[in-house]
PDB file of C-alpha atoms in Angstrom:
ATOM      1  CA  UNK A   1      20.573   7.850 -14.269  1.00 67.00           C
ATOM      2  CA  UNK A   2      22.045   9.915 -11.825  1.00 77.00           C
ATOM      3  CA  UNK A   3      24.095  13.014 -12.617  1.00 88.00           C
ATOM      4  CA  UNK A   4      27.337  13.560 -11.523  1.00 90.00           C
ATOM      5  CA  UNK A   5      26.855  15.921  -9.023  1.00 91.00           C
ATOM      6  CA  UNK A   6      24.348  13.139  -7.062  1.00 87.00           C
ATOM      7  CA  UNK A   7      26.928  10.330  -7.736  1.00 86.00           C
ATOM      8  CA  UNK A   8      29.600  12.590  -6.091  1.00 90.00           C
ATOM      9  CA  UNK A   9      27.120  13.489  -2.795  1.00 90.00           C
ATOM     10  CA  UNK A  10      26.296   9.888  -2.960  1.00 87.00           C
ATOM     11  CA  UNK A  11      29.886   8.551  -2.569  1.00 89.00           C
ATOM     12  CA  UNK A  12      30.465  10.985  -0.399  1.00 92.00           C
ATOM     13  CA  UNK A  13      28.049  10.129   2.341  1.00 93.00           C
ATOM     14  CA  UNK A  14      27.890   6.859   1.282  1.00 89.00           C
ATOM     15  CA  UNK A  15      24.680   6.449   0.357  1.00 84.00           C
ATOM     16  CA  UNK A  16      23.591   3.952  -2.443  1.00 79.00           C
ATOM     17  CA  UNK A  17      20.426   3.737  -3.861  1.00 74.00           C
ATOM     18  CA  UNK A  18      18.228   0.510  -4.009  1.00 71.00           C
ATOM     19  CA  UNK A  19      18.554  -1.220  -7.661  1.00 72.00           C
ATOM     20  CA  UNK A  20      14.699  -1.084  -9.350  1.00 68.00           C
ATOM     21  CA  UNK A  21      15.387  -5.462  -8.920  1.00 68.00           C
ATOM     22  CA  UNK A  22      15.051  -4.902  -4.907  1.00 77.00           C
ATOM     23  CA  UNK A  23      12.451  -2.075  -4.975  1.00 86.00           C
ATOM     24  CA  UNK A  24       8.652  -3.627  -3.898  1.00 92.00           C
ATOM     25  CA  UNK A  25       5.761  -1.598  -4.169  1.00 93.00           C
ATOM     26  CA  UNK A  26       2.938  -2.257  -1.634  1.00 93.00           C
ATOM     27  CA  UNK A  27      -0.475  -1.403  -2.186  1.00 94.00           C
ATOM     28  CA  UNK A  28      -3.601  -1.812  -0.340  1.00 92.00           C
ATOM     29  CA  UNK A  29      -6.687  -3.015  -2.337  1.00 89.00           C
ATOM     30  CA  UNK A  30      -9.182  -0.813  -0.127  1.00 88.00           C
ATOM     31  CA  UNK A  31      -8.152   2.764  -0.228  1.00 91.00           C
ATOM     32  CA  UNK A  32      -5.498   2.587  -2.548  1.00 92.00           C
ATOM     33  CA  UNK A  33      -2.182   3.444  -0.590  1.00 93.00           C
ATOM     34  CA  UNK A  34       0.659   2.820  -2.268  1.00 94.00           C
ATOM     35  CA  UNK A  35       4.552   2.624  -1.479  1.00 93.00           C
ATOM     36  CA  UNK A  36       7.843   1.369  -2.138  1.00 90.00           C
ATOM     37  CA  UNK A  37      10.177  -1.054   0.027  1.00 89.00           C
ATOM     38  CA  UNK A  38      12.548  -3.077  -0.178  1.00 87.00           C
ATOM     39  CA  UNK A  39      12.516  -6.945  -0.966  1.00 85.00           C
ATOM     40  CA  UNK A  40      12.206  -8.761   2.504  1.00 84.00           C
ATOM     41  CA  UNK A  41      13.496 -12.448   2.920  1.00 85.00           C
ATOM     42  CA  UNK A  42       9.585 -13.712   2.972  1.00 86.00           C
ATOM     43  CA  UNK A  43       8.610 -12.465  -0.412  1.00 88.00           C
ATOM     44  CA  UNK A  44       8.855 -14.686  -3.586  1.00 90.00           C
ATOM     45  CA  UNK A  45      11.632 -14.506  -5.541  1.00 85.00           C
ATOM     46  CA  UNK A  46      10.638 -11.734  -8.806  1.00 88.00           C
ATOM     47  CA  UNK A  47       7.953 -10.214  -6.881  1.00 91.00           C
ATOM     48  CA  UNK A  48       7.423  -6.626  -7.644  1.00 92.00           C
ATOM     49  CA  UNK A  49       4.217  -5.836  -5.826  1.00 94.00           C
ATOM     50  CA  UNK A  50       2.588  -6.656  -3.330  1.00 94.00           C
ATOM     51  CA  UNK A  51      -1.287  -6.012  -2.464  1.00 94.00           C
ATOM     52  CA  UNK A  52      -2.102  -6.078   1.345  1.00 90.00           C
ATOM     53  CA  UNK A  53      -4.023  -3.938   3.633  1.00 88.00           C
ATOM     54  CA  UNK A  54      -2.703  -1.375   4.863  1.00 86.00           C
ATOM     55  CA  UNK A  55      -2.481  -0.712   8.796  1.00 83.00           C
ATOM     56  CA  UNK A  56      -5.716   1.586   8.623  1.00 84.00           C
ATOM     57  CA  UNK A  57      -7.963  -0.326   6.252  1.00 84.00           C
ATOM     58  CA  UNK A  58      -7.437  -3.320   8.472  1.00 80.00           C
ATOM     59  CA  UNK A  59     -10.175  -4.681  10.534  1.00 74.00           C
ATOM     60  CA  UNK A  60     -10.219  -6.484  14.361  1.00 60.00           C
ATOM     61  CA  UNK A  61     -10.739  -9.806  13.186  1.00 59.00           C
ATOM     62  CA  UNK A  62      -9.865 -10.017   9.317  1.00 66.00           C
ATOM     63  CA  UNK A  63      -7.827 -12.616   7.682  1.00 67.00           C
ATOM     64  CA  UNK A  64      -4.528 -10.973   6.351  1.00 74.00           C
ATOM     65  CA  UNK A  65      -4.685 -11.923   2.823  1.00 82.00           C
ATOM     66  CA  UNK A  66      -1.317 -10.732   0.850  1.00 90.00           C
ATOM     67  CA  UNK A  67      -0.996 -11.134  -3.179  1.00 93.00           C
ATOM     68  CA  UNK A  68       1.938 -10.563  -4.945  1.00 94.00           C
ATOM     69  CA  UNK A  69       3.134 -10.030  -8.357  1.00 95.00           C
ATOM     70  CA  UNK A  70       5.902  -9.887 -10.796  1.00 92.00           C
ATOM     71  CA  UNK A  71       6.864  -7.163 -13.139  1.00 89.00           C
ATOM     72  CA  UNK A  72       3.903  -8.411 -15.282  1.00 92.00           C
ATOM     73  CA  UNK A  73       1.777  -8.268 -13.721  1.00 92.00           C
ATOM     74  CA  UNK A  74       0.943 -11.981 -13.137  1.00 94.00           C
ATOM     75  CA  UNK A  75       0.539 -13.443  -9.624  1.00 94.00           C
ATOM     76  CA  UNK A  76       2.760 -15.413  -7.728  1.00 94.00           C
ATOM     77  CA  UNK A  77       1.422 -18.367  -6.151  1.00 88.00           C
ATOM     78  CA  UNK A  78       2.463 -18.549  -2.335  1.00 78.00           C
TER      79      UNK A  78
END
């Protein structure tokens, strides 16, 4: 939760946070990277993460293989 003071900056610049439902974290299975996104159109409904490679860890060549996951933990088929 947000104190008042940040809810007051917030509606004053109009800035609103991403609800925890939207947020996505990405993580590559190689070195580990990890960050959070937003939900894009392409990704399953309920997905909260995402394992890809990441820009650097991918090779010329390689087959872009993406996972994803609900809150669970359990995968989502594609």
């Amino acid at each position: 939760m947000r104190s008042p003071i940040a809810r007051l900056i917030d509606a004053a610049t109009g800035y609103k946070p991403t609800p925890a439902r939207e947020r996505v974290r990405i993580e590559c299975p190689t070195c580990g990277r990890r960050q959070f996104t937003q939900l894009q159109d392409g990704d399953p409904p309920h997905t909260r993460t995402v394992i890809a490679n990441c820009p650097d860890c991918c090779q010329a060549g390689d087959e872009d293989r993406v996972e994803f996951f609900d809150e669970k933990g359990k995968r989502i088929p594609q």
